[in-house]
Amino acid sequence: MVNFTLTTPCPSLHHGLPYIKASSSSSSSKPNLTPKPEKKKKGLAGVGIGLLAASMLLSSPLDANATRIEYYATVAEPPCDLQFAPSGLGYCDLDPGFGEQAPYSTLINIHYTARFADGIVFDSSYKRGRPLTMRIGVGKVIKGLDQGIFGGEGVPPMHVGGRRKLQIPPELAYGPEPAGCFSGDCNIPANATLLYDINFVNIYSGNRK
C-alpha cells in the first residue's frame, strides 16, 4: 500500500513549503491480496487532508505577498507616450500624484524598476521589499534620475504619489563606461539606454543635510 506523508521542507521550493512525498510501506511475509475497503477509504482521506494542508500553505498571505513583490519587480507599468526634453530624457506621467514636490537636496523614498532597452530588468526596489531613499537634485544619483524626478530643463517635477516612466539616454546615465562592476563582471554595459518606472512614495521624514 502507498502512504502519503508531509515531509520536511524541500530546499528546491520557494518559501520553505512542505511537499507531498509517496513512500512504499514494508509488506508482511504473507501479503493479503483481499481488498479492505475501510483501509483504502482511510488512505484516500489521508491524502485529501494532506493536499488540503498543502494548498492552505500555498495560498498563505506570506506567499501571496512574495508573489506580489515579484510581480512588481518584473512587470512593466502600462505604456505611455514619451515627451522628450532638450537633454534627450524621455518622460511621461502615469499618475501626476497628490502631494508636494520634493524640495532641493531633500531625501525622498521611491520605488522603482530599472530595465535595459530590451526590457530585461537589472534592478528593482520591489524585489528588495523596501523603497530606495535618495537625495534629490544634487548629483547623488545619475543625471537622468535627478532631472526626471526633481525636474528642470523642460521636465516638470514629480509630486508625492506620482508614477512616471523615464527613458534615460547613455549621456544622462553611465555614459561610455560600464557600471555596477564586481570582479570583472558588470551589470550595466557601456552606452546603455535605461528605462525606469518610478513611484514617488513620500518625502523622507528624517531629512537632514
PDB file of C-alpha atoms in Angstrom:
ATOM      1  CA  MET A   1       0.000   0.000   0.000  1.00  0.00           C
ATOM      2  CA  VAL A   2       1.216   3.523  -0.735  1.00  0.00           C
ATOM      3  CA  ASN A   3       1.060   6.060   2.075  1.00  0.00           C
ATOM      4  CA  PHE A   4       1.266   9.836   1.516  1.00  0.00           C
ATOM      5  CA  THR A   5       3.003  11.856   4.174  1.00  0.00           C
ATOM      6  CA  LEU A   6       4.036  15.501   4.558  1.00  0.00           C
ATOM      7  CA  THR A   7       7.826  15.658   4.796  1.00  0.00           C
ATOM      8  CA  THR A   8      10.169  18.422   5.886  1.00  0.00           C
ATOM      9  CA  PRO A   9      10.520  21.479   3.578  1.00  0.00           C
ATOM     10  CA  CYS A  10      12.145  20.789   0.254  1.00  0.00           C
ATOM     11  CA  PRO A  11      15.197  23.051  -0.315  1.00  0.00           C
ATOM     12  CA  SER A  12      14.349  23.453  -4.001  1.00  0.00           C
ATOM     13  CA  LEU A  13      10.909  25.006  -3.346  1.00  0.00           C
ATOM     14  CA  HIS A  14      10.382  28.676  -2.567  1.00  0.00           C
ATOM     15  CA  HIS A  15       9.172  29.889   0.838  1.00  0.00           C
ATOM     16  CA  GLY A  16      10.107  26.595   2.550  1.00  0.00           C
ATOM     17  CA  LEU A  17       6.732  24.995   1.751  1.00  0.00           C
ATOM     18  CA  PRO A  18       6.225  21.310   2.583  1.00  0.00           C
ATOM     19  CA  TYR A  19       5.729  18.909  -0.255  1.00  0.00           C
ATOM     20  CA  ILE A  20       3.901  15.622  -0.583  1.00  0.00           C
ATOM     21  CA  LYS A  21       6.053  12.537  -0.983  1.00  0.00           C
ATOM     22  CA  ALA A  22       4.967   8.969  -1.740  1.00  0.00           C
ATOM     23  CA  SER A  23       6.801   6.174   0.044  1.00  0.00           C
ATOM     24  CA  SER A  24       6.287   2.394  -0.023  1.00  0.00           C
ATOM     25  CA  SER A  25       5.447   0.780   3.302  1.00  0.00           C
ATOM     26  CA  SER A  26       7.021  -2.515   4.230  1.00  0.00           C
ATOM     27  CA  SER A  27       4.896  -5.588   3.395  1.00  0.00           C
ATOM     28  CA  SER A  28       4.359  -8.610   5.613  1.00  0.00           C
ATOM     29  CA  SER A  29       5.804 -12.016   4.795  1.00  0.00           C
ATOM     30  CA  LYS A  30       2.323 -13.201   3.721  1.00  0.00           C
ATOM     31  CA  PRO A  31       0.757 -10.453   1.661  1.00  0.00           C
ATOM     32  CA  ASN A  32      -3.004 -10.250   1.972  1.00  0.00           C
ATOM     33  CA  LEU A  33      -4.479  -9.797  -1.512  1.00  0.00           C
ATOM     34  CA  THR A  34      -8.037  -9.375  -0.209  1.00  0.00           C
ATOM     35  CA  PRO A  35      -9.073  -5.714  -0.629  1.00  0.00           C
ATOM     36  CA  LYS A  36     -10.060  -3.917   2.543  1.00  0.00           C
ATOM     37  CA  PRO A  37     -12.374  -1.050   1.634  1.00  0.00           C
ATOM     38  CA  GLU A  38     -12.274   0.585   5.017  1.00  0.00           C
ATOM     39  CA  LYS A  39      -8.465   0.941   4.941  1.00  0.00           C
ATOM     40  CA  LYS A  40      -8.479   2.173   1.325  1.00  0.00           C
ATOM     41  CA  LYS A  41     -11.019   4.841   2.262  1.00  0.00           C
ATOM     42  CA  LYS A  42      -8.891   5.879   5.205  1.00  0.00           C
ATOM     43  CA  GLY A  43      -5.838   6.175   2.961  1.00  0.00           C
ATOM     44  CA  LEU A  44      -7.691   8.371   0.475  1.00  0.00           C
ATOM     45  CA  ALA A  45      -8.933  10.535   3.310  1.00  0.00           C
ATOM     46  CA  GLY A  46      -5.348  10.968   4.478  1.00  0.00           C
ATOM     47  CA  VAL A  47      -4.284  12.045   1.002  1.00  0.00           C
ATOM     48  CA  GLY A  48      -7.151  14.549   0.884  1.00  0.00           C
ATOM     49  CA  ILE A  49      -6.135  16.060   4.217  1.00  0.00           C
ATOM     50  CA  GLY A  50      -2.511  16.273   3.092  1.00  0.00           C
ATOM     51  CA  LEU A  51      -3.457  18.042  -0.146  1.00  0.00           C
ATOM     52  CA  LEU A  52      -5.723  20.440   1.735  1.00  0.00           C
ATOM     53  CA  ALA A  53      -2.946  21.318   4.174  1.00  0.00           C
ATOM     54  CA  ALA A  54      -0.502  21.904   1.328  1.00  0.00           C
ATOM     55  CA  SER A  55      -2.990  24.063  -0.582  1.00  0.00           C
ATOM     56  CA  MET A  56      -3.637  26.161   2.525  1.00  0.00           C
ATOM     57  CA  LEU A  57       0.092  26.762   2.913  1.00  0.00           C
ATOM     58  CA  LEU A  58       0.482  27.576  -0.772  1.00  0.00           C
ATOM     59  CA  SER A  59      -2.187  30.269  -0.509  1.00  0.00           C
ATOM     60  CA  SER A  60      -0.846  31.760   2.710  1.00  0.00           C
ATOM     61  CA  PRO A  61      -0.536  35.587   2.988  1.00  0.00           C
ATOM     62  CA  LEU A  62       3.268  35.317   3.049  1.00  0.00           C
ATOM     63  CA  ASP A  63       3.329  33.539  -0.309  1.00  0.00           C
ATOM     64  CA  ALA A  64       0.810  35.988  -1.800  1.00  0.00           C
ATOM     65  CA  ASN A  65       2.881  38.938  -0.637  1.00  0.00           C
ATOM     66  CA  ALA A  66       6.088  37.440  -2.058  1.00  0.00           C
ATOM     67  CA  THR A  67       4.315  36.865  -5.371  1.00  0.00           C
ATOM     68  CA  ARG A  68       3.071  40.466  -5.380  1.00  0.00           C
ATOM     69  CA  ILE A  69       6.597  41.833  -4.794  1.00  0.00           C
ATOM     70  CA  GLU A  70       7.981  39.596  -7.541  1.00  0.00           C
ATOM     71  CA  TYR A  71       5.221  40.810  -9.884  1.00  0.00           C
ATOM     72  CA  TYR A  72       6.041  44.478  -9.366  1.00  0.00           C
ATOM     73  CA  ALA A  73       9.729  43.726  -9.664  1.00  0.00           C
ATOM     74  CA  THR A  74       9.402  42.226 -13.135  1.00  0.00           C
ATOM     75  CA  VAL A  75       6.258  43.590 -14.829  1.00  0.00           C
ATOM     76  CA  ALA A  76       6.430  46.977 -16.544  1.00  0.00           C
ATOM     77  CA  GLU A  77       3.983  49.815 -15.965  1.00  0.00           C
ATOM     78  CA  PRO A  78       1.490  50.396 -18.806  1.00  0.00           C
ATOM     79  CA  PRO A  79       2.989  52.176 -21.839  1.00  0.00           C
ATOM     80  CA  CYS A  80       2.502  55.912 -22.342  1.00  0.00           C
ATOM     81  CA  ASP A  81       3.612  58.466 -24.926  1.00  0.00           C
ATOM     82  CA  LEU A  82       7.020  59.824 -24.027  1.00  0.00           C
ATOM     83  CA  GLN A  83       7.859  63.505 -24.247  1.00  0.00           C
ATOM     84  CA  PHE A  84      11.496  64.455 -24.728  1.00  0.00           C
ATOM     85  CA  ALA A  85      13.439  67.217 -23.031  1.00  0.00           C
ATOM     86  CA  PRO A  86      16.270  69.039 -24.861  1.00  0.00           C
ATOM     87  CA  SER A  87      18.695  66.897 -22.849  1.00  0.00           C
ATOM     88  CA  GLY A  88      17.327  63.757 -24.520  1.00  0.00           C
ATOM     89  CA  LEU A  89      15.470  62.497 -21.438  1.00  0.00           C
ATOM     90  CA  GLY A  90      12.141  60.833 -22.241  1.00  0.00           C
ATOM     91  CA  TYR A  91       9.335  61.011 -19.673  1.00  0.00           C
ATOM     92  CA  CYS A  92       5.597  60.511 -19.268  1.00  0.00           C
ATOM     93  CA  ASP A  93       3.296  60.512 -16.230  1.00  0.00           C
ATOM     94  CA  LEU A  94       1.014  57.596 -15.460  1.00  0.00           C
ATOM     95  CA  ASP A  95      -0.254  59.419 -12.351  1.00  0.00           C
ATOM     96  CA  PRO A  96       0.547  63.080 -11.525  1.00  0.00           C
ATOM     97  CA  GLY A  97       0.445  62.402  -7.781  1.00  0.00           C
ATOM     98  CA  PHE A  98      -1.396  64.099  -4.946  1.00  0.00           C
ATOM     99  CA  GLY A  99       1.286  65.619  -2.709  1.00  0.00           C
ATOM    100  CA  GLU A 100       4.059  68.185  -2.759  1.00  0.00           C
ATOM    101  CA  GLN A 101       7.142  68.132  -4.932  1.00  0.00           C
ATOM    102  CA  ALA A 102      10.499  67.373  -3.386  1.00  0.00           C
ATOM    103  CA  PRO A 103      12.483  70.429  -2.224  1.00  0.00           C
ATOM    104  CA  TYR A 104      16.050  70.779  -3.448  1.00  0.00           C
ATOM    105  CA  SER A 105      18.562  68.431  -1.773  1.00  0.00           C
ATOM    106  CA  THR A 106      15.828  66.553   0.089  1.00  0.00           C
ATOM    107  CA  LEU A 107      15.830  62.848   0.910  1.00  0.00           C
ATOM    108  CA  ILE A 108      12.900  61.077  -0.703  1.00  0.00           C
ATOM    109  CA  ASN A 109      11.647  57.484  -0.880  1.00  0.00           C
ATOM    110  CA  ILE A 110      10.919  55.944  -4.267  1.00  0.00           C
ATOM    111  CA  HIS A 111      10.022  52.532  -5.559  1.00  0.00           C
ATOM    112  CA  TYR A 112      11.410  51.742  -8.992  1.00  0.00           C
ATOM    113  CA  THR A 113      12.048  49.051 -11.546  1.00  0.00           C
ATOM    114  CA  ALA A 114      15.003  49.558 -13.907  1.00  0.00           C
ATOM    115  CA  ARG A 115      15.348  47.856 -17.294  1.00  0.00           C
ATOM    116  CA  PHE A 116      17.566  47.895 -20.323  1.00  0.00           C
ATOM    117  CA  ALA A 117      16.135  48.995 -23.674  1.00  0.00           C
ATOM    118  CA  ASP A 118      15.294  45.358 -24.489  1.00  0.00           C
ATOM    119  CA  GLY A 119      13.074  45.131 -21.387  1.00  0.00           C
ATOM    120  CA  ILE A 120      15.364  42.998 -19.218  1.00  0.00           C
ATOM    121  CA  VAL A 121      15.198  44.018 -15.528  1.00  0.00           C
ATOM    122  CA  PHE A 122      18.567  44.763 -13.929  1.00  0.00           C
ATOM    123  CA  ASP A 123      17.461  46.372 -10.654  1.00  0.00           C
ATOM    124  CA  SER A 124      14.290  46.834  -8.607  1.00  0.00           C
ATOM    125  CA  SER A 125      13.425  48.177  -5.167  1.00  0.00           C
ATOM    126  CA  TYR A 126      10.289  45.994  -5.173  1.00  0.00           C
ATOM    127  CA  LYS A 127      12.356  42.840  -5.217  1.00  0.00           C
ATOM    128  CA  ARG A 128      14.174  44.051  -2.097  1.00  0.00           C
ATOM    129  CA  GLY A 129      10.807  44.744  -0.475  1.00  0.00           C
ATOM    130  CA  ARG A 130      11.511  48.362   0.517  1.00  0.00           C
ATOM    131  CA  PRO A 131      11.774  51.737  -1.252  1.00  0.00           C
ATOM    132  CA  LEU A 132      15.065  53.455  -2.028  1.00  0.00           C
ATOM    133  CA  THR A 133      15.962  56.568  -0.015  1.00  0.00           C
ATOM    134  CA  MET A 134      17.860  59.057  -2.187  1.00  0.00           C
ATOM    135  CA  ARG A 135      18.836  62.724  -2.064  1.00  0.00           C
ATOM    136  CA  ILE A 136      17.347  64.575  -4.994  1.00  0.00           C
ATOM    137  CA  GLY A 137      18.657  67.370  -7.229  1.00  0.00           C
ATOM    138  CA  VAL A 138      22.306  67.449  -6.139  1.00  0.00           C
ATOM    139  CA  GLY A 139      24.030  64.828  -8.304  1.00  0.00           C
ATOM    140  CA  LYS A 140      23.888  61.952  -5.820  1.00  0.00           C
ATOM    141  CA  VAL A 141      22.264  59.796  -8.499  1.00  0.00           C
ATOM    142  CA  ILE A 142      22.615  59.692 -12.291  1.00  0.00           C
ATOM    143  CA  LYS A 143      21.539  62.896 -14.016  1.00  0.00           C
ATOM    144  CA  GLY A 144      18.568  61.249 -15.707  1.00  0.00           C
ATOM    145  CA  LEU A 145      17.023  60.414 -12.321  1.00  0.00           C
ATOM    146  CA  ASP A 146      17.746  63.857 -10.880  1.00  0.00           C
ATOM    147  CA  GLN A 147      16.160  65.575 -13.857  1.00  0.00           C
ATOM    148  CA  GLY A 148      13.383  63.017 -14.218  1.00  0.00           C
ATOM    149  CA  ILE A 149      12.224  63.299 -10.575  1.00  0.00           C
ATOM    150  CA  PHE A 150      13.293  66.757  -9.369  1.00  0.00           C
ATOM    151  CA  GLY A 151      12.581  68.349 -12.749  1.00  0.00           C
ATOM    152  CA  GLY A 152      14.361  71.025 -14.734  1.00  0.00           C
ATOM    153  CA  GLU A 153      15.367  71.756 -18.324  1.00  0.00           C
ATOM    154  CA  GLY A 154      11.800  71.383 -19.527  1.00  0.00           C
ATOM    155  CA  VAL A 155      10.853  68.430 -17.302  1.00  0.00           C
ATOM    156  CA  PRO A 156       8.168  69.113 -14.639  1.00  0.00           C
ATOM    157  CA  PRO A 157       8.938  67.926 -11.094  1.00  0.00           C
ATOM    158  CA  MET A 158       7.281  64.807  -9.731  1.00  0.00           C
ATOM    159  CA  HIS A 159       4.857  65.028  -6.820  1.00  0.00           C
ATOM    160  CA  VAL A 160       4.380  62.602  -3.930  1.00  0.00           C
ATOM    161  CA  GLY A 161       2.185  59.737  -5.087  1.00  0.00           C
ATOM    162  CA  GLY A 162       3.152  60.251  -8.714  1.00  0.00           C
ATOM    163  CA  ARG A 163       4.184  57.486 -11.091  1.00  0.00           C
ATOM    164  CA  ARG A 164       6.422  58.298 -14.047  1.00  0.00           C
ATOM    165  CA  LYS A 165       8.238  56.401 -16.787  1.00  0.00           C
ATOM    166  CA  LEU A 166      11.711  57.584 -17.772  1.00  0.00           C
ATOM    167  CA  GLN A 167      13.857  56.763 -20.779  1.00  0.00           C
ATOM    168  CA  ILE A 168      17.393  57.770 -19.889  1.00  0.00           C
ATOM    169  CA  PRO A 169      19.963  58.035 -22.693  1.00  0.00           C
ATOM    170  CA  PRO A 170      23.578  56.974 -22.000  1.00  0.00           C
ATOM    171  CA  GLU A 171      24.818  60.554 -21.587  1.00  0.00           C
ATOM    172  CA  LEU A 172      22.377  61.040 -18.671  1.00  0.00           C
ATOM    173  CA  ALA A 173      23.135  57.588 -17.232  1.00  0.00           C
ATOM    174  CA  TYR A 174      26.569  55.948 -17.067  1.00  0.00           C
ATOM    175  CA  GLY A 175      27.947  57.016 -20.434  1.00  0.00           C
ATOM    176  CA  PRO A 176      30.690  55.111 -22.282  1.00  0.00           C
ATOM    177  CA  GLU A 177      31.876  53.233 -19.185  1.00  0.00           C
ATOM    178  CA  PRO A 178      30.249  50.027 -17.864  1.00  0.00           C
ATOM    179  CA  ALA A 179      28.799  50.262 -14.357  1.00  0.00           C
ATOM    180  CA  GLY A 180      27.916  48.012 -11.453  1.00  0.00           C
ATOM    181  CA  CYS A 181      31.141  46.063 -11.864  1.00  0.00           C
ATOM    182  CA  PHE A 182      32.409  43.410  -9.457  1.00  0.00           C
ATOM    183  CA  SER A 183      35.309  41.031 -10.059  1.00  0.00           C
ATOM    184  CA  GLY A 184      35.361  41.902 -13.731  1.00  0.00           C
ATOM    185  CA  ASP A 185      31.617  41.399 -14.299  1.00  0.00           C
ATOM    186  CA  CYS A 186      29.482  44.494 -14.956  1.00  0.00           C
ATOM    187  CA  ASN A 187      25.700  44.685 -14.606  1.00  0.00           C
ATOM    188  CA  ILE A 188      25.332  47.692 -16.913  1.00  0.00           C
ATOM    189  CA  PRO A 189      27.183  47.747 -20.244  1.00  0.00           C
ATOM    190  CA  ALA A 190      28.735  50.848 -21.760  1.00  0.00           C
ATOM    191  CA  ASN A 191      26.449  53.279 -23.621  1.00  0.00           C
ATOM    192  CA  ALA A 192      23.282  51.680 -22.215  1.00  0.00           C
ATOM    193  CA  THR A 193      19.881  53.358 -22.521  1.00  0.00           C
ATOM    194  CA  LEU A 194      17.955  52.756 -19.289  1.00  0.00           C
ATOM    195  CA  LEU A 195      14.195  52.571 -18.670  1.00  0.00           C
ATOM    196  CA  TYR A 196      12.831  53.406 -15.223  1.00  0.00           C
ATOM    197  CA  ASP A 197       9.353  53.052 -13.729  1.00  0.00           C
ATOM    198  CA  ILE A 198       9.298  55.492 -10.792  1.00  0.00           C
ATOM    199  CA  ASN A 199       6.799  55.584  -7.915  1.00  0.00           C
ATOM    200  CA  PHE A 200       7.352  58.654  -5.688  1.00  0.00           C
ATOM    201  CA  VAL A 201       6.356  57.166  -2.313  1.00  0.00           C
ATOM    202  CA  ASN A 202       6.982  60.081   0.072  1.00  0.00           C
ATOM    203  CA  ILE A 203       9.467  62.639   1.383  1.00  0.00           C
ATOM    204  CA  TYR A 204      11.758  61.026   3.935  1.00  0.00           C
ATOM    205  CA  SER A 205      10.739  62.068   7.467  1.00  0.00           C
ATOM    206  CA  GLY A 206      14.289  62.214   8.862  1.00  0.00           C
ATOM    207  CA  ASN A 207      15.705  64.746   6.396  1.00  0.00           C
ATOM    208  CA  ARG A 208      18.973  66.378   7.283  1.00  0.00           C
ATOM    209  CA  LYS A 209      21.819  67.872   5.254  1.00  0.00           C
TER     210      LYS A 209
END
